[in-house]
Amino acid sequence: DIQMTQSPSSLSASVGDRVTITCRASQSIYNYLNWYQQKSGKAPKLLIYAASSLQSGVPSRFSGSGSGTDFTLTISSLQPEDFATYYCQQSYRTPRTFGQGTKVEIK
Amino acid sequence: EVQLVESGGGLVQPGGSLRLSCATSGFILNTNWLTWVRQAPGKGLEWVANIKVDGSEKNYVDSVKGRFTISRDNPKNSLYLEMNSLRVEDTAVYYCARGRPFGEDYWGQGTLVTVSS
């Protein structure tokens, strides 16, 4: 199986901060990388697909980059509603493995 | 509006069985893969299984192979997960989702399965 490793596992940030989360795959997954946001008690929400494409309805402060094995999710200016846990997922091979998650908390 | 609604969760003893259902609406079911993802209490997401549009291909994570069976009924707009030989470590919220080449784009609200004696 392809292993997905996110860093950091958690971070504290203030409203307005620029936040970057990284995800590394154990082998090349080309651009088959997706990012999800999950708020407490809710289902995950797809934010970014194909490494850098913004899902419909997602604010433009979210962006993704990378290819091969290294990927990044950036929130350009953190908003109060962005405090949540973020997961990367590869969809290159089944099982479609997720990273362990990054919890973004209020500083 | 795309909707997925899971049902069938509950409390079951180790070694027992349970069948989850997912009712879908708002999209053409027989043009989409469907997926089950689970989340143990306080833990991350784990992709469990998916099924091709016509049911001809099914994939599973190793930890459930031989115990779980994914199936679908397109005329009934439904997805299922038959779970046998349940273990304590199968305790989780189970989500159904629409699978696309890049990600799972619509999710249900989840149904809780608790395996405990």
PDB file of C-alpha atoms in Angstrom:
ATOM      1  CA  ASP A   1       0.000   0.000   0.000  1.00  0.00           C
ATOM      2  CA  ILE A   2       1.069   3.602  -0.565  1.00  0.00           C
ATOM      3  CA  GLN A   3       1.867   5.350   2.714  1.00  0.00           C
ATOM      4  CA  MET A   4       0.929   9.002   3.138  1.00  0.00           C
ATOM      5  CA  THR A   5       2.755  11.097   5.734  1.00  0.00           C
ATOM      6  CA  GLN A   6       1.511  14.542   6.750  1.00  0.00           C
ATOM      7  CA  SER A   7       3.348  17.190   8.710  1.00  0.00           C
ATOM      8  CA  PRO A   8       2.877  18.699  11.128  1.00  0.00           C
ATOM      9  CA  SER A   9       0.371  16.590  13.080  1.00  0.00           C
ATOM     10  CA  SER A  10      -0.979  19.758  14.621  1.00  0.00           C
ATOM     11  CA  LEU A  11      -0.365  23.475  14.533  1.00  0.00           C
ATOM     12  CA  SER A  12      -1.560  26.597  16.281  1.00  0.00           C
ATOM     13  CA  ALA A  13      -2.193  29.695  14.217  1.00  0.00           C
ATOM     14  CA  SER A  14      -3.978  33.019  14.391  1.00  0.00           C
ATOM     15  CA  VAL A  15      -6.685  34.434  12.161  1.00  0.00           C
ATOM     16  CA  GLY A  16      -5.014  35.985   9.145  1.00  0.00           C
ATOM     17  CA  ASP A  17      -1.940  33.726   9.267  1.00  0.00           C
ATOM     18  CA  ARG A  18      -0.620  31.863   6.240  1.00  0.00           C
ATOM     19  CA  VAL A  19      -0.696  28.130   6.952  1.00  0.00           C
ATOM     20  CA  THR A  20       1.124  25.364   5.091  1.00  0.00           C
ATOM     21  CA  ILE A  21       0.612  21.630   5.506  1.00  0.00           C
ATOM     22  CA  THR A  22       2.762  19.080   3.707  1.00  0.00           C
ATOM     23  CA  CYS A  23       2.044  15.537   2.576  1.00  0.00           C
ATOM     24  CA  ARG A  24       4.551  12.990   1.323  1.00  0.00           C
ATOM     25  CA  ALA A  25       3.767   9.767  -0.524  1.00  0.00           C
ATOM     26  CA  SER A  26       5.888   6.622  -0.219  1.00  0.00           C
ATOM     27  CA  GLN A  27       6.066   6.384  -4.036  1.00  0.00           C
ATOM     28  CA  SER A  28       5.174   8.602  -6.948  1.00  0.00           C
ATOM     29  CA  ILE A  29       1.450   9.247  -7.224  1.00  0.00           C
ATOM     30  CA  TYR A  30       1.816  11.810 -10.044  1.00  0.00           C
ATOM     31  CA  ASN A  31      -0.959  14.316  -9.297  1.00  0.00           C
ATOM     32  CA  TYR A  32      -3.442  11.851  -7.722  1.00  0.00           C
ATOM     33  CA  LEU A  33      -3.496  13.787  -4.467  1.00  0.00           C
ATOM     34  CA  ASN A  34      -6.583  15.188  -2.749  1.00  0.00           C
ATOM     35  CA  TRP A  35      -7.111  17.319   0.355  1.00  0.00           C
ATOM     36  CA  TYR A  36     -10.064  17.192   2.753  1.00  0.00           C
ATOM     37  CA  GLN A  37     -11.233  19.348   5.626  1.00  0.00           C
ATOM     38  CA  GLN A  38     -13.072  17.758   8.538  1.00  0.00           C
ATOM     39  CA  LYS A  39     -14.750  19.667  11.330  1.00  0.00           C
ATOM     40  CA  SER A  40     -15.607  17.995  14.616  1.00  0.00           C
ATOM     41  CA  GLY A  41     -18.532  15.588  14.300  1.00  0.00           C
ATOM     42  CA  LYS A  42     -18.940  16.206  10.572  1.00  0.00           C
ATOM     43  CA  ALA A  43     -18.159  14.316   7.405  1.00  0.00           C
ATOM     44  CA  PRO A  44     -14.988  15.228   5.500  1.00  0.00           C
ATOM     45  CA  LYS A  45     -15.271  17.798   2.735  1.00  0.00           C
ATOM     46  CA  LEU A  46     -13.214  17.660  -0.459  1.00  0.00           C
ATOM     47  CA  LEU A  47     -11.208  20.888  -0.837  1.00  0.00           C
ATOM     48  CA  ILE A  48      -8.566  20.211  -3.482  1.00  0.00           C
ATOM     49  CA  TYR A  49      -8.358  17.419  -6.047  1.00  0.00           C
ATOM     50  CA  ALA A  50      -5.684  16.451  -8.563  1.00  0.00           C
ATOM     51  CA  ALA A  51      -3.116  18.198  -6.326  1.00  0.00           C
ATOM     52  CA  SER A  52      -4.056  21.740  -7.280  1.00  0.00           C
ATOM     53  CA  SER A  53      -7.670  21.943  -8.508  1.00  0.00           C
ATOM     54  CA  LEU A  54     -10.109  23.751  -6.248  1.00  0.00           C
ATOM     55  CA  GLN A  55     -13.370  21.892  -5.636  1.00  0.00           C
ATOM     56  CA  SER A  56     -16.460  23.898  -6.535  1.00  0.00           C
ATOM     57  CA  GLY A  57     -17.552  26.248  -3.762  1.00  0.00           C
ATOM     58  CA  VAL A  58     -14.242  26.172  -1.867  1.00  0.00           C
ATOM     59  CA  PRO A  59     -12.786  29.623  -1.083  1.00  0.00           C
ATOM     60  CA  SER A  60      -9.788  30.735  -3.129  1.00  0.00           C
ATOM     61  CA  ARG A  61      -7.640  31.173  -0.008  1.00  0.00           C
ATOM     62  CA  PHE A  62      -7.123  27.404  -0.222  1.00  0.00           C
ATOM     63  CA  SER A  63      -4.543  26.193  -2.717  1.00  0.00           C
ATOM     64  CA  GLY A  64      -2.608  23.034  -3.409  1.00  0.00           C
ATOM     65  CA  SER A  65       0.650  22.266  -5.161  1.00  0.00           C
ATOM     66  CA  GLY A  66       3.087  19.473  -5.845  1.00  0.00           C
ATOM     67  CA  SER A  67       3.493  16.332  -7.899  1.00  0.00           C
ATOM     68  CA  GLY A  68       5.237  12.998  -7.626  1.00  0.00           C
ATOM     69  CA  THR A  69       5.764  12.420  -3.907  1.00  0.00           C
ATOM     70  CA  ASP A  70       5.644  15.869  -2.266  1.00  0.00           C
ATOM     71  CA  PHE A  71       2.561  18.031  -1.911  1.00  0.00           C
ATOM     72  CA  THR A  72       1.443  21.139  -0.061  1.00  0.00           C
ATOM     73  CA  LEU A  73      -1.852  22.611   1.083  1.00  0.00           C
ATOM     74  CA  THR A  74      -1.757  26.340   1.757  1.00  0.00           C
ATOM     75  CA  ILE A  75      -4.341  28.546   3.412  1.00  0.00           C
ATOM     76  CA  SER A  76      -3.330  32.092   2.461  1.00  0.00           C
ATOM     77  CA  SER A  77      -5.173  33.896   5.264  1.00  0.00           C
ATOM     78  CA  LEU A  78      -6.647  31.700   7.981  1.00  0.00           C
ATOM     79  CA  GLN A  79     -10.288  32.395   8.813  1.00  0.00           C
ATOM     80  CA  PRO A  80     -12.211  31.372  11.957  1.00  0.00           C
ATOM     81  CA  GLU A  81     -14.149  28.738   9.993  1.00  0.00           C
ATOM     82  CA  ASP A  82     -10.896  27.082   8.856  1.00  0.00           C
ATOM     83  CA  PHE A  83     -10.045  25.626  12.238  1.00  0.00           C
ATOM     84  CA  ALA A  84     -10.414  21.917  11.550  1.00  0.00           C
ATOM     85  CA  THR A  85      -8.453  18.778  10.744  1.00  0.00           C
ATOM     86  CA  TYR A  86      -7.024  18.400   7.249  1.00  0.00           C
ATOM     87  CA  TYR A  87      -6.253  15.114   5.503  1.00  0.00           C
ATOM     88  CA  CYS A  88      -4.411  14.288   2.315  1.00  0.00           C
ATOM     89  CA  GLN A  89      -5.398  11.204   0.301  1.00  0.00           C
ATOM     90  CA  GLN A  90      -3.863   9.455  -2.679  1.00  0.00           C
ATOM     91  CA  SER A  91      -6.213   8.130  -5.360  1.00  0.00           C
ATOM     92  CA  TYR A  92      -3.513   6.614  -7.593  1.00  0.00           C
ATOM     93  CA  ARG A  93      -3.897   3.081  -6.267  1.00  0.00           C
ATOM     94  CA  THR A  94      -6.381   1.211  -4.080  1.00  0.00           C
ATOM     95  CA  PRO A  95      -6.557   1.227  -1.145  1.00  0.00           C
ATOM     96  CA  ARG A  96      -6.887   5.006  -1.381  1.00  0.00           C
ATOM     97  CA  THR A  97      -4.827   5.790   1.697  1.00  0.00           C
ATOM     98  CA  PHE A  98      -5.109   8.932   3.807  1.00  0.00           C
ATOM     99  CA  GLY A  99      -2.499  10.820   5.745  1.00  0.00           C
ATOM    100  CA  GLN A 100      -2.828  10.822   9.528  1.00  0.00           C
ATOM    101  CA  GLY A 101      -4.300  14.329   9.581  1.00  0.00           C
ATOM    102  CA  THR A 102      -3.203  17.812  10.632  1.00  0.00           C
ATOM    103  CA  LYS A 103      -5.237  19.572  13.294  1.00  0.00           C
ATOM    104  CA  VAL A 104      -5.287  23.348  12.902  1.00  0.00           C
ATOM    105  CA  GLU A 105      -6.033  25.030  16.212  1.00  0.00           C
ATOM    106  CA  ILE A 106      -6.499  28.610  17.365  1.00  0.00           C
ATOM    107  CA  LYS A 107      -3.444  30.257  18.859  1.00  0.00           C
TER     108      LYS A 107
ATOM    109  CA  GLU B   1     -28.891  18.122  -4.668  1.00  0.00           C
ATOM    110  CA  VAL B   2     -26.572  15.180  -4.151  1.00  0.00           C
ATOM    111  CA  GLN B   3     -27.358  13.258  -0.967  1.00  0.00           C
ATOM    112  CA  LEU B   4     -26.035  10.099   0.635  1.00  0.00           C
ATOM    113  CA  VAL B   5     -27.645   8.760   3.804  1.00  0.00           C
ATOM    114  CA  GLU B   6     -26.191   5.843   5.755  1.00  0.00           C
ATOM    115  CA  SER B   7     -28.139   3.532   8.027  1.00  0.00           C
ATOM    116  CA  GLY B   8     -27.756   0.203   9.781  1.00  0.00           C
ATOM    117  CA  GLY B   9     -25.157   1.008  12.401  1.00  0.00           C
ATOM    118  CA  GLY B  10     -25.448  -0.113  15.981  1.00  0.00           C
ATOM    119  CA  LEU B  11     -23.981  -2.204  18.774  1.00  0.00           C
ATOM    120  CA  VAL B  12     -22.821  -5.727  17.922  1.00  0.00           C
ATOM    121  CA  GLN B  13     -20.782  -8.321  19.775  1.00  0.00           C
ATOM    122  CA  PRO B  14     -17.351  -9.415  18.573  1.00  0.00           C
ATOM    123  CA  GLY B  15     -17.768 -12.085  15.906  1.00  0.00           C
ATOM    124  CA  GLY B  16     -21.159 -10.738  14.929  1.00  0.00           C
ATOM    125  CA  SER B  17     -22.477  -9.332  11.673  1.00  0.00           C
ATOM    126  CA  LEU B  18     -24.035  -6.091  10.502  1.00  0.00           C
ATOM    127  CA  ARG B  19     -25.229  -4.722   7.179  1.00  0.00           C
ATOM    128  CA  LEU B  20     -24.866  -1.038   6.414  1.00  0.00           C
ATOM    129  CA  SER B  21     -26.918   0.701   3.744  1.00  0.00           C
ATOM    130  CA  CYS B  22     -26.411   3.968   1.921  1.00  0.00           C
ATOM    131  CA  ALA B  23     -29.325   5.580   0.107  1.00  0.00           C
ATOM    132  CA  THR B  24     -28.300   7.977  -2.640  1.00  0.00           C
ATOM    133  CA  SER B  25     -30.108  10.673  -4.578  1.00  0.00           C
ATOM    134  CA  GLY B  26     -29.422  13.655  -6.782  1.00  0.00           C
ATOM    135  CA  PHE B  27     -27.003  11.980  -9.182  1.00  0.00           C
ATOM    136  CA  ILE B  28     -26.939   9.159 -11.700  1.00  0.00           C
ATOM    137  CA  LEU B  29     -25.772   6.212  -9.642  1.00  0.00           C
ATOM    138  CA  ASN B  30     -24.796   3.924 -12.488  1.00  0.00           C
ATOM    139  CA  THR B  31     -22.121   6.305 -13.743  1.00  0.00           C
ATOM    140  CA  ASN B  32     -20.230   6.549 -10.451  1.00  0.00           C
ATOM    141  CA  TRP B  33     -17.987   4.412  -8.290  1.00  0.00           C
ATOM    142  CA  LEU B  34     -19.028   4.284  -4.642  1.00  0.00           C
ATOM    143  CA  THR B  35     -16.844   4.089  -1.543  1.00  0.00           C
ATOM    144  CA  TRP B  36     -16.936   3.262   2.171  1.00  0.00           C
ATOM    145  CA  VAL B  37     -14.580   5.129   4.519  1.00  0.00           C
ATOM    146  CA  ARG B  38     -14.440   4.685   8.288  1.00  0.00           C
ATOM    147  CA  GLN B  39     -13.141   6.647  11.245  1.00  0.00           C
ATOM    148  CA  ALA B  40     -12.466   5.073  14.624  1.00  0.00           C
ATOM    149  CA  PRO B  41     -13.256   7.283  17.639  1.00  0.00           C
ATOM    150  CA  GLY B  42     -10.669  10.038  17.899  1.00  0.00           C
ATOM    151  CA  LYS B  43      -8.673   8.658  14.962  1.00  0.00           C
ATOM    152  CA  GLY B  44      -8.062   9.481  11.323  1.00  0.00           C
ATOM    153  CA  LEU B  45      -9.821   8.409   8.151  1.00  0.00           C
ATOM    154  CA  GLU B  46      -9.426   4.888   6.765  1.00  0.00           C
ATOM    155  CA  TRP B  47     -10.549   4.006   3.239  1.00  0.00           C
ATOM    156  CA  VAL B  48     -12.376   0.657   3.451  1.00  0.00           C
ATOM    157  CA  ALA B  49     -13.696  -0.413   0.043  1.00  0.00           C
ATOM    158  CA  ASN B  50     -15.007   0.755  -3.294  1.00  0.00           C
ATOM    159  CA  ILE B  51     -17.137  -0.695  -6.088  1.00  0.00           C
ATOM    160  CA  LYS B  52     -17.273   0.001  -9.791  1.00  0.00           C
ATOM    161  CA  VAL B  53     -20.337   1.452 -11.522  1.00  0.00           C
ATOM    162  CA  ASP B  54     -21.702  -1.966 -12.528  1.00  0.00           C
ATOM    163  CA  GLY B  55     -20.409  -3.902  -9.516  1.00  0.00           C
ATOM    164  CA  SER B  56     -17.889  -5.807 -11.639  1.00  0.00           C
ATOM    165  CA  GLU B  57     -14.861  -4.600  -9.652  1.00  0.00           C
ATOM    166  CA  LYS B  58     -14.516  -4.362  -5.896  1.00  0.00           C
ATOM    167  CA  ASN B  59     -11.486  -3.312  -3.872  1.00  0.00           C
ATOM    168  CA  TYR B  60     -10.844  -3.633  -0.138  1.00  0.00           C
ATOM    169  CA  VAL B  61      -8.287  -2.574   2.427  1.00  0.00           C
ATOM    170  CA  ASP B  62      -6.369  -5.612   3.696  1.00  0.00           C
ATOM    171  CA  SER B  63      -7.791  -5.400   7.227  1.00  0.00           C
ATOM    172  CA  VAL B  64     -11.341  -6.207   6.018  1.00  0.00           C
ATOM    173  CA  LYS B  65     -10.662  -8.596   3.135  1.00  0.00           C
ATOM    174  CA  GLY B  66     -12.595 -11.839   3.542  1.00  0.00           C
ATOM    175  CA  ARG B  67     -14.851 -10.320   6.217  1.00  0.00           C
ATOM    176  CA  PHE B  68     -16.564  -7.349   4.512  1.00  0.00           C
ATOM    177  CA  THR B  69     -18.461  -7.355   1.216  1.00  0.00           C
ATOM    178  CA  ILE B  70     -19.396  -4.222  -0.694  1.00  0.00           C
ATOM    179  CA  SER B  71     -22.352  -4.336  -3.078  1.00  0.00           C
ATOM    180  CA  ARG B  72     -24.721  -2.004  -4.855  1.00  0.00           C
ATOM    181  CA  ASP B  73     -28.229  -1.972  -6.309  1.00  0.00           C
ATOM    182  CA  ASN B  74     -28.377   0.715  -8.975  1.00  0.00           C
ATOM    183  CA  PRO B  75     -32.167   0.561  -9.590  1.00  0.00           C
ATOM    184  CA  LYS B  76     -32.635   1.123  -5.843  1.00  0.00           C
ATOM    185  CA  ASN B  77     -29.971   3.861  -5.739  1.00  0.00           C
ATOM    186  CA  SER B  78     -28.303   2.033  -2.885  1.00  0.00           C
ATOM    187  CA  LEU B  79     -24.889   0.934  -1.649  1.00  0.00           C
ATOM    188  CA  TYR B  80     -24.297  -1.732   0.976  1.00  0.00           C
ATOM    189  CA  LEU B  81     -21.539  -3.030   3.242  1.00  0.00           C
ATOM    190  CA  GLU B  82     -21.984  -6.509   4.667  1.00  0.00           C
ATOM    191  CA  MET B  83     -19.704  -6.883   7.692  1.00  0.00           C
ATOM    192  CA  ASN B  84     -19.011 -10.320   9.191  1.00  0.00           C
ATOM    193  CA  SER B  85     -16.660 -11.599  11.905  1.00  0.00           C
ATOM    194  CA  LEU B  86     -16.626  -8.140  13.417  1.00  0.00           C
ATOM    195  CA  ARG B  87     -13.769  -7.164  15.710  1.00  0.00           C
ATOM    196  CA  VAL B  88     -13.453  -4.531  18.411  1.00  0.00           C
ATOM    197  CA  GLU B  89     -11.100  -2.636  16.082  1.00  0.00           C
ATOM    198  CA  ASP B  90     -13.902  -2.295  13.496  1.00  0.00           C
ATOM    199  CA  THR B  91     -15.620   0.172  15.838  1.00  0.00           C
ATOM    200  CA  ALA B  92     -15.948   3.391  13.852  1.00  0.00           C
ATOM    201  CA  VAL B  93     -18.199   5.836  12.103  1.00  0.00           C
ATOM    202  CA  TYR B  94     -18.744   4.473   8.592  1.00  0.00           C
ATOM    203  CA  TYR B  95     -19.224   6.950   5.760  1.00  0.00           C
ATOM    204  CA  CYS B  96     -20.391   6.244   2.231  1.00  0.00           C
ATOM    205  CA  ALA B  97     -19.126   8.539  -0.484  1.00  0.00           C
ATOM    206  CA  ARG B  98     -19.209   9.065  -4.231  1.00  0.00           C
ATOM    207  CA  GLY B  99     -15.882   8.084  -5.739  1.00  0.00           C
ATOM    208  CA  ARG B 100     -14.263  10.017  -8.556  1.00  0.00           C
ATOM    209  CA  PRO B 101     -10.832   9.528 -10.179  1.00  0.00           C
ATOM    210  CA  PHE B 102      -9.627  12.337  -7.947  1.00  0.00           C
ATOM    211  CA  GLY B 103     -11.132  11.962  -4.522  1.00  0.00           C
ATOM    212  CA  GLU B 104     -14.462  11.245  -2.899  1.00  0.00           C
ATOM    213  CA  ASP B 105     -16.530  14.334  -3.615  1.00  0.00           C
ATOM    214  CA  TYR B 106     -19.825  13.800  -1.763  1.00  0.00           C
ATOM    215  CA  TRP B 107     -20.185  12.108   1.628  1.00  0.00           C
ATOM    216  CA  GLY B 108     -22.980  10.953   3.876  1.00  0.00           C
ATOM    217  CA  GLN B 109     -23.238  11.965   7.522  1.00  0.00           C
ATOM    218  CA  GLY B 110     -21.983   8.598   8.759  1.00  0.00           C
ATOM    219  CA  THR B 111     -23.356   5.733  10.855  1.00  0.00           C
ATOM    220  CA  LEU B 112     -21.701   4.481  14.051  1.00  0.00           C
ATOM    221  CA  VAL B 113     -20.781   0.825  14.423  1.00  0.00           C
ATOM    222  CA  THR B 114     -19.747  -0.278  17.899  1.00  0.00           C
ATOM    223  CA  VAL B 115     -18.279  -3.740  18.384  1.00  0.00           C
ATOM    224  CA  SER B 116     -18.241  -4.622  22.061  1.00  0.00           C
ATOM    225  CA  SER B 117     -19.235  -7.374  24.442  1.00  0.00           C
TER     226      SER B 117
END
